[in-house]
Amino acid sequence: MTSIKIGTRNSPLALWQAEKVAALLQSVGYTTELVPVVSTGDKNLQQPLYALGITGVFTKDLDIALLNKEVDIAVHSLKDVPTMLPTGVIIPAVLERDFPEDVLIRNPKAKDKAISDLSVATSSLRRKAFWLNQYPEAQFSDIRGNVQTRLKKLEDGLADATLLSLAGIKRMDMDVEYEHLPFLLQAPSQGVICCASLEENKELNAILAQINHEETRKCTQTERDFLRHLEGGCTAPIGARAVISGTTVTFEGRVASIDGRNSVELKETAEWTDDLGIRFAQQILDNGGKSIMEEIKTQL
């Protein structure tokens, strides 16, 4: 196969992730080329986006480039990839997970504030809900942009603190102080880089299988199946983490109401099977999660 065209967003973190994939492909004997894809709206496709199932805010443009065969693979943060992939697109490789958790970063002026008194900048429904479950009186402000942009907004006084994925901080080798928050269960598949490709491209998919990390694939399949079975087509405050040892999976999952007042949590250890995430999700739904999900659907 000639040089593999790797599609990526053009943010510093996305480029780092694409370069990681490129290095792995080069290590097994293939040449690569990075193709930054700038968001340009809906590019020309023969079918409308909704017919192809293209829905992800952060993945849409790369999906279109992939379907238009402008790139051979698209590199994503797996947590940003919708659980229903566009027609004809598959994920043949995930990289080994590195840093799955969320962390708290404070404005230096708030370094001595009690955690319960912090005003928090986040636009994540999950992070807000899980925080409110612990600290019901917390005040929030929205924050968007890449890691560097968010830290600049925090420095400028937007809030006392913000919540970020540790993976982004570590991958960018950023010198910032952070605090671990055990109660803030991460998003499903957080800390995992994935490669998407066209199902029809059998030769390329066989190549990508060489860089796939199978333990991470099993864990993220469990987490994504859990998310998909719970969501029912809506965005909700859902966290999940699967850790595999041999054939045994230790799993933690949670769904919370948007205001954080109601929360259902599951902690289980089981033998890994293809349907494990669905079984865990059904347990959540049967133990109070269904009413929480129905409430969320009326609010979004």
mmCIF file of C-alpha atoms in Angstrom:
data_model
loop_
_atom_site.group_PDB
_atom_site.id
_atom_site.type_symbol
_atom_site.label_atom_id
_atom_site.label_comp_id
_atom_site.label_asym_id
_atom_site.label_seq_id
_atom_site.Cartn_x
_atom_site.Cartn_y
_atom_site.Cartn_z
ATOM 1 C CA MET A 1 0.000 0.000 0.000
ATOM 2 C CA THR A 2 1.229 3.524 -0.795
ATOM 3 C CA SER A 3 1.419 6.246 1.847
ATOM 4 C CA ILE A 4 -1.503 6.160 4.295
ATOM 5 C CA LYS A 5 -3.316 9.512 4.494
ATOM 6 C CA ILE A 6 -4.188 10.245 8.119
ATOM 7 C CA GLY A 7 -7.016 12.743 8.563
ATOM 8 C CA THR A 8 -6.942 14.900 11.687
ATOM 9 C CA ARG A 9 -8.384 18.086 13.091
ATOM 10 C CA ASN A 10 -5.790 20.835 13.186
ATOM 11 C CA SER A 11 -5.707 21.567 16.932
ATOM 12 C CA PRO A 12 -2.414 20.896 18.758
ATOM 13 C CA LEU A 13 -3.883 17.931 20.656
ATOM 14 C CA ALA A 14 -5.463 16.389 17.552
ATOM 15 C CA LEU A 15 -2.187 16.703 15.648
ATOM 16 C CA TRP A 16 -0.312 15.052 18.529
ATOM 17 C CA GLN A 17 -2.745 12.146 18.426
ATOM 18 C CA ALA A 18 -2.426 11.780 14.647
ATOM 19 C CA GLU A 19 1.352 11.796 14.938
ATOM 20 C CA LYS A 20 1.121 9.020 17.539
ATOM 21 C CA VAL A 21 -0.858 6.896 15.067
ATOM 22 C CA ALA A 22 1.605 7.747 12.285
ATOM 23 C CA ALA A 23 4.543 6.612 14.442
ATOM 24 C CA LEU A 24 2.854 3.279 15.177
ATOM 25 C CA LEU A 25 2.085 2.671 11.504
ATOM 26 C CA GLN A 26 5.660 3.576 10.578
ATOM 27 C CA SER A 27 6.910 1.111 13.205
ATOM 28 C CA VAL A 28 5.185 -1.737 11.349
ATOM 29 C CA GLY A 29 6.602 -0.647 7.988
ATOM 30 C CA TYR A 30 4.188 1.829 6.397
ATOM 31 C CA THR A 31 4.665 5.403 5.239
ATOM 32 C CA THR A 32 2.151 8.030 6.325
ATOM 33 C CA GLU A 33 0.988 11.533 5.532
ATOM 34 C CA LEU A 34 -0.938 13.823 7.891
ATOM 35 C CA VAL A 35 -3.897 15.618 6.301
ATOM 36 C CA PRO A 36 -5.321 18.353 8.581
ATOM 37 C CA VAL A 37 -9.043 18.774 7.880
ATOM 38 C CA VAL A 38 -10.399 22.233 8.647
ATOM 39 C CA SER A 39 -14.086 22.529 9.434
ATOM 40 C CA THR A 40 -15.806 23.819 6.313
ATOM 41 C CA GLY A 41 -19.426 22.897 6.928
ATOM 42 C CA ASP A 42 -21.206 20.162 5.053
ATOM 43 C CA LYS A 43 -19.071 19.200 2.095
ATOM 44 C CA ASN A 44 -20.649 17.770 -1.034
ATOM 45 C CA LEU A 45 -21.934 14.247 -0.570
ATOM 46 C CA GLN A 46 -24.369 12.309 -2.702
ATOM 47 C CA GLN A 47 -26.468 11.502 0.354
ATOM 48 C CA PRO A 48 -27.590 13.882 3.116
ATOM 49 C CA LEU A 49 -25.675 13.702 6.396
ATOM 50 C CA TYR A 50 -28.629 12.387 8.370
ATOM 51 C CA ALA A 51 -28.964 9.431 5.978
ATOM 52 C CA LEU A 52 -25.341 8.505 6.633
ATOM 53 C CA GLY A 53 -25.639 8.918 10.390
ATOM 54 C CA ILE A 54 -23.054 11.704 10.601
ATOM 55 C CA THR A 55 -23.763 13.370 13.943
ATOM 56 C CA GLY A 56 -20.599 14.016 15.975
ATOM 57 C CA VAL A 57 -19.771 17.672 16.578
ATOM 58 C CA PHE A 58 -16.028 16.970 16.745
ATOM 59 C CA THR A 59 -15.896 14.163 14.193
ATOM 60 C CA LYS A 60 -18.257 15.259 11.411
ATOM 61 C CA ASP A 61 -15.763 16.904 9.070
ATOM 62 C CA LEU A 62 -13.326 14.010 9.335
ATOM 63 C CA ASP A 63 -16.148 11.555 8.668
ATOM 64 C CA ILE A 64 -17.025 13.462 5.485
ATOM 65 C CA ALA A 65 -13.380 13.534 4.358
ATOM 66 C CA LEU A 66 -13.216 9.772 4.974
ATOM 67 C CA LEU A 67 -16.401 9.048 3.023
ATOM 68 C CA ASN A 68 -15.205 11.311 0.191
ATOM 69 C CA LYS A 69 -11.912 9.333 0.217
ATOM 70 C CA GLU A 70 -9.866 12.477 0.788
ATOM 71 C CA VAL A 71 -8.175 10.588 3.647
ATOM 72 C CA ASP A 72 -7.622 6.880 4.334
ATOM 73 C CA ILE A 73 -8.154 6.987 8.078
ATOM 74 C CA ALA A 74 -9.496 9.519 10.555
ATOM 75 C CA VAL A 75 -7.950 9.846 14.013
ATOM 76 C CA HIS A 76 -10.283 10.776 16.858
ATOM 77 C CA SER A 77 -10.496 10.908 20.621
ATOM 78 C CA LEU A 78 -12.817 7.923 21.015
ATOM 79 C CA LYS A 79 -14.934 9.683 23.634
ATOM 80 C CA ASP A 80 -15.967 12.194 20.933
ATOM 81 C CA VAL A 81 -17.112 9.497 18.505
ATOM 82 C CA PRO A 82 -20.884 8.850 18.499
ATOM 83 C CA THR A 83 -21.848 5.287 19.407
ATOM 84 C CA MET A 84 -23.656 4.989 16.062
ATOM 85 C CA LEU A 85 -21.046 5.321 13.320
ATOM 86 C CA PRO A 86 -21.756 6.707 9.847
ATOM 87 C CA THR A 87 -22.812 4.134 7.274
ATOM 88 C CA GLY A 88 -19.759 2.313 5.925
ATOM 89 C CA VAL A 89 -17.370 3.533 8.664
ATOM 90 C CA ILE A 90 -15.760 1.246 11.244
ATOM 91 C CA ILE A 91 -13.135 1.562 13.997
ATOM 92 C CA PRO A 92 -10.547 -1.165 13.316
ATOM 93 C CA ALA A 93 -7.963 0.107 15.810
ATOM 94 C CA VAL A 94 -7.799 1.742 19.211
ATOM 95 C CA LEU A 95 -4.540 2.661 20.904
ATOM 96 C CA GLU A 96 -3.680 1.666 24.452
ATOM 97 C CA ARG A 97 -5.440 3.938 26.919
ATOM 98 C CA ASP A 98 -3.120 6.249 28.823
ATOM 99 C CA PHE A 99 -4.795 8.805 31.155
ATOM 100 C CA PRO A 100 -8.554 8.223 31.480
ATOM 101 C CA GLU A 101 -9.497 10.529 34.338
ATOM 102 C CA ASP A 102 -10.729 14.107 34.684
ATOM 103 C CA VAL A 103 -8.795 16.519 36.889
ATOM 104 C CA LEU A 104 -9.425 19.858 38.582
ATOM 105 C CA ILE A 105 -7.256 22.851 37.701
ATOM 106 C CA ARG A 106 -7.550 25.940 39.873
ATOM 107 C CA ASN A 107 -6.993 29.585 39.186
ATOM 108 C CA PRO A 108 -4.018 30.359 41.498
ATOM 109 C CA LYS A 109 -6.165 32.982 43.258
ATOM 110 C CA ALA A 110 -8.481 30.160 44.406
ATOM 111 C CA LYS A 111 -5.780 27.760 45.555
ATOM 112 C CA ASP A 112 -6.864 27.935 49.196
ATOM 113 C CA LYS A 113 -10.634 27.816 48.606
ATOM 114 C CA ALA A 114 -12.579 24.811 49.857
ATOM 115 C CA ILE A 115 -13.535 22.592 46.951
ATOM 116 C CA SER A 116 -17.214 23.012 47.844
ATOM 117 C CA ASP A 117 -16.940 26.794 47.410
ATOM 118 C CA LEU A 118 -15.312 26.815 43.972
ATOM 119 C CA SER A 119 -17.027 28.321 40.956
ATOM 120 C CA VAL A 120 -16.377 25.910 38.086
ATOM 121 C CA ALA A 121 -16.016 26.502 34.349
ATOM 122 C CA THR A 122 -17.243 23.532 32.286
ATOM 123 C CA SER A 123 -19.667 22.940 29.430
ATOM 124 C CA SER A 124 -19.918 19.193 30.068
ATOM 125 C CA LEU A 125 -23.301 17.933 31.291
ATOM 126 C CA ARG A 126 -21.576 14.947 32.868
ATOM 127 C CA ARG A 127 -19.005 16.997 34.772
ATOM 128 C CA LYS A 128 -21.672 19.446 35.993
ATOM 129 C CA ALA A 129 -24.058 16.720 37.132
ATOM 130 C CA PHE A 130 -21.436 14.645 38.939
ATOM 131 C CA TRP A 131 -20.070 17.792 40.606
ATOM 132 C CA LEU A 132 -23.576 18.890 41.671
ATOM 133 C CA ASN A 133 -24.181 15.454 43.123
ATOM 134 C CA GLN A 134 -21.360 16.225 45.586
ATOM 135 C CA TYR A 135 -21.745 20.017 45.854
ATOM 136 C CA PRO A 136 -25.380 21.002 45.114
ATOM 137 C CA GLU A 137 -24.815 24.758 45.555
ATOM 138 C CA ALA A 138 -21.959 25.032 43.050
ATOM 139 C CA GLN A 139 -21.940 27.818 40.455
ATOM 140 C CA PHE A 140 -20.926 27.125 36.859
ATOM 141 C CA SER A 141 -19.915 29.074 33.778
ATOM 142 C CA ASP A 142 -19.562 27.701 30.245
ATOM 143 C CA ILE A 143 -16.119 27.274 28.720
ATOM 144 C CA ARG A 144 -15.116 26.011 25.280
ATOM 145 C CA GLY A 145 -12.032 25.729 23.115
ATOM 146 C CA ASN A 146 -8.877 23.649 23.210
ATOM 147 C CA VAL A 147 -6.860 23.001 26.376
ATOM 148 C CA GLN A 148 -4.698 26.100 25.941
ATOM 149 C CA THR A 149 -7.731 28.329 25.336
ATOM 150 C CA ARG A 150 -9.524 27.041 28.401
ATOM 151 C CA LEU A 151 -6.512 27.565 30.645
ATOM 152 C CA LYS A 152 -6.168 31.126 29.340
ATOM 153 C CA LYS A 153 -9.837 31.819 30.137
ATOM 154 C CA LEU A 154 -9.326 30.434 33.635
ATOM 155 C CA GLU A 155 -6.258 32.639 34.109
ATOM 156 C CA ASP A 156 -8.324 35.626 32.971
ATOM 157 C CA GLY A 157 -10.764 35.038 35.829
ATOM 158 C CA LEU A 158 -13.692 33.214 34.227
ATOM 159 C CA ALA A 159 -14.009 30.944 37.278
ATOM 160 C CA ASP A 160 -12.124 29.572 40.280
ATOM 161 C CA ALA A 161 -11.406 26.281 38.531
ATOM 162 C CA THR A 162 -12.019 24.162 35.480
ATOM 163 C CA LEU A 163 -12.239 20.434 34.762
ATOM 164 C CA LEU A 164 -10.149 18.850 32.023
ATOM 165 C CA SER A 165 -9.182 15.435 30.742
ATOM 166 C CA LEU A 166 -5.782 14.494 32.134
ATOM 167 C CA ALA A 167 -4.912 12.921 28.772
ATOM 168 C CA GLY A 168 -4.899 16.312 27.049
ATOM 169 C CA ILE A 169 -2.632 17.843 29.675
ATOM 170 C CA LYS A 170 -0.180 14.928 29.610
ATOM 171 C CA ARG A 171 -0.089 14.608 25.822
ATOM 172 C CA MET A 172 0.634 18.326 25.476
ATOM 173 C CA ASP A 173 3.282 18.038 28.221
ATOM 174 C CA MET A 174 1.738 21.034 29.993
ATOM 175 C CA ASP A 175 3.214 22.263 33.246
ATOM 176 C CA VAL A 176 0.046 22.777 35.279
ATOM 177 C CA GLU A 177 -0.958 21.754 38.763
ATOM 178 C CA TYR A 178 -4.022 19.542 38.998
ATOM 179 C CA GLU A 179 -6.038 17.607 41.559
ATOM 180 C CA HIS A 180 -7.567 14.143 41.127
ATOM 181 C CA LEU A 181 -11.301 13.863 41.790
ATOM 182 C CA PRO A 182 -12.372 10.264 42.481
ATOM 183 C CA PHE A 183 -16.082 11.176 42.385
ATOM 184 C CA LEU A 184 -15.875 12.543 38.840
ATOM 185 C CA LEU A 185 -16.260 9.293 36.882
ATOM 186 C CA GLN A 186 -14.914 9.883 33.386
ATOM 187 C CA ALA A 187 -16.709 9.738 30.057
ATOM 188 C CA PRO A 188 -16.904 6.374 28.315
ATOM 189 C CA SER A 189 -13.725 5.772 26.245
ATOM 190 C CA GLN A 190 -11.941 8.810 27.683
ATOM 191 C CA GLY A 191 -8.163 8.704 27.244
ATOM 192 C CA VAL A 192 -8.321 6.542 24.103
ATOM 193 C CA ILE A 193 -7.207 7.443 20.571
ATOM 194 C CA CYS A 194 -8.954 5.583 17.749
ATOM 195 C CA CYS A 195 -8.641 5.135 13.994
ATOM 196 C CA ALA A 196 -11.744 5.162 11.796
ATOM 197 C CA SER A 197 -11.720 3.811 8.257
ATOM 198 C CA LEU A 198 -14.065 2.603 5.539
ATOM 199 C CA GLU A 199 -15.369 -0.927 6.042
ATOM 200 C CA GLU A 200 -14.753 -1.673 2.363
ATOM 201 C CA ASN A 201 -11.000 -1.001 2.675
ATOM 202 C CA LYS A 202 -10.003 -4.526 3.710
ATOM 203 C CA GLU A 203 -6.272 -4.111 3.050
ATOM 204 C CA LEU A 204 -6.008 -0.992 5.190
ATOM 205 C CA ASN A 205 -8.107 -2.492 7.985
ATOM 206 C CA ALA A 206 -5.755 -5.473 8.159
ATOM 207 C CA ILE A 207 -2.865 -3.010 8.546
ATOM 208 C CA LEU A 208 -4.667 -1.082 11.281
ATOM 209 C CA ALA A 209 -5.321 -4.319 13.144
ATOM 210 C CA GLN A 210 -1.548 -4.503 13.695
ATOM 211 C CA ILE A 211 -1.631 -1.382 15.900
ATOM 212 C CA ASN A 212 -4.878 -2.212 17.708
ATOM 213 C CA HIS A 213 -4.620 -2.692 21.503
ATOM 214 C CA GLU A 214 -7.018 -5.547 22.172
ATOM 215 C CA GLU A 215 -7.468 -5.041 25.933
ATOM 216 C CA THR A 216 -8.372 -1.391 25.361
ATOM 217 C CA ARG A 217 -10.745 -2.402 22.558
ATOM 218 C CA LYS A 218 -12.639 -4.760 24.877
ATOM 219 C CA CYS A 219 -12.841 -2.131 27.621
ATOM 220 C CA THR A 220 -14.045 0.619 25.292
ATOM 221 C CA GLN A 221 -16.552 -1.694 23.616
ATOM 222 C CA THR A 222 -18.031 -2.366 27.047
ATOM 223 C CA GLU A 223 -18.128 1.365 27.872
ATOM 224 C CA ARG A 224 -19.582 2.416 24.507
ATOM 225 C CA ASP A 225 -22.227 -0.323 24.551
ATOM 226 C CA PHE A 226 -23.156 0.807 28.075
ATOM 227 C CA LEU A 227 -23.488 4.400 26.832
ATOM 228 C CA ARG A 228 -25.461 3.492 23.714
ATOM 229 C CA HIS A 229 -27.932 1.262 25.564
ATOM 230 C CA LEU A 230 -28.563 3.941 28.197
ATOM 231 C CA GLU A 231 -28.734 7.004 25.971
ATOM 232 C CA GLY A 232 -31.624 6.153 23.735
ATOM 233 C CA GLY A 233 -30.587 8.906 21.344
ATOM 234 C CA CYS A 234 -30.013 11.762 23.768
ATOM 235 C CA THR A 235 -27.018 13.346 25.471
ATOM 236 C CA ALA A 236 -26.918 12.587 29.183
ATOM 237 C CA PRO A 237 -24.590 12.718 32.214
ATOM 238 C CA ILE A 238 -23.136 9.219 31.889
ATOM 239 C CA GLY A 239 -19.774 7.960 33.132
ATOM 240 C CA ALA A 240 -18.133 4.574 32.633
ATOM 241 C CA ARG A 241 -14.807 2.857 33.227
ATOM 242 C CA ALA A 242 -13.882 -0.734 32.411
ATOM 243 C CA VAL A 243 -10.538 -2.255 33.420
ATOM 244 C CA ILE A 244 -9.629 -5.725 32.179
ATOM 245 C CA SER A 245 -7.262 -8.246 33.748
ATOM 246 C CA GLY A 246 -7.003 -11.489 31.819
ATOM 247 C CA THR A 247 -10.645 -12.213 30.999
ATOM 248 C CA THR A 248 -12.086 -10.396 34.020
ATOM 249 C CA VAL A 249 -13.544 -6.895 33.743
ATOM 250 C CA THR A 250 -13.940 -4.509 36.673
ATOM 251 C CA PHE A 251 -16.581 -1.965 35.715
ATOM 252 C CA GLU A 252 -17.987 1.228 37.169
ATOM 253 C CA GLY A 253 -20.901 3.015 35.522
ATOM 254 C CA ARG A 254 -23.120 5.915 36.499
ATOM 255 C CA VAL A 255 -25.990 8.032 35.233
ATOM 256 C CA ALA A 256 -27.155 11.219 36.970
ATOM 257 C CA SER A 257 -29.961 13.703 36.513
ATOM 258 C CA ILE A 258 -28.892 17.020 35.018
ATOM 259 C CA ASP A 259 -29.138 18.748 38.405
ATOM 260 C CA GLY A 260 -27.105 15.949 40.007
ATOM 261 C CA ARG A 261 -29.727 15.213 42.643
ATOM 262 C CA ASN A 262 -30.506 11.722 41.426
ATOM 263 C CA SER A 263 -27.788 9.249 40.543
ATOM 264 C CA VAL A 264 -27.626 5.514 39.910
ATOM 265 C CA GLU A 265 -24.290 3.762 40.061
ATOM 266 C CA LEU A 266 -23.021 0.273 39.329
ATOM 267 C CA LYS A 267 -19.774 -1.413 40.385
ATOM 268 C CA GLU A 268 -19.317 -4.948 39.086
ATOM 269 C CA THR A 269 -16.682 -7.530 38.262
ATOM 270 C CA ALA A 270 -17.487 -10.050 35.545
ATOM 271 C CA GLU A 271 -16.033 -12.210 32.795
ATOM 272 C CA TRP A 272 -15.759 -10.223 29.571
ATOM 273 C CA THR A 273 -18.351 -10.996 26.919
ATOM 274 C CA ASP A 274 -19.482 -9.135 23.799
ATOM 275 C CA ASP A 275 -22.711 -8.009 25.449
ATOM 276 C CA LEU A 276 -21.282 -7.009 28.844
ATOM 277 C CA GLY A 277 -21.868 -3.259 28.420
ATOM 278 C CA ILE A 278 -25.501 -3.829 27.457
ATOM 279 C CA ARG A 279 -26.048 -6.050 30.481
ATOM 280 C CA PHE A 280 -24.543 -3.422 32.809
ATOM 281 C CA ALA A 281 -26.660 -0.683 31.237
ATOM 282 C CA GLN A 282 -29.818 -2.732 31.706
ATOM 283 C CA GLN A 283 -28.980 -3.182 35.385
ATOM 284 C CA ILE A 284 -28.708 0.608 35.721
ATOM 285 C CA LEU A 285 -32.041 1.110 33.911
ATOM 286 C CA ASP A 286 -33.760 -1.500 36.102
ATOM 287 C CA ASN A 287 -32.456 0.114 39.304
ATOM 288 C CA GLY A 288 -33.741 3.660 38.754
ATOM 289 C CA GLY A 289 -31.817 4.738 35.688
ATOM 290 C CA LYS A 290 -34.843 4.516 33.404
ATOM 291 C CA SER A 291 -36.722 7.266 35.249
ATOM 292 C CA ILE A 292 -33.594 9.468 35.251
ATOM 293 C CA MET A 293 -33.182 9.004 31.496
ATOM 294 C CA GLU A 294 -36.861 9.795 30.893
ATOM 295 C CA GLU A 295 -36.508 12.975 32.962
ATOM 296 C CA ILE A 296 -33.394 14.025 31.023
ATOM 297 C CA LYS A 297 -35.184 13.585 27.685
ATOM 298 C CA THR A 298 -37.806 16.135 28.754
ATOM 299 C CA GLN A 299 -35.086 18.690 29.560
ATOM 300 C CA LEU A 300 -32.901 18.512 26.436
#
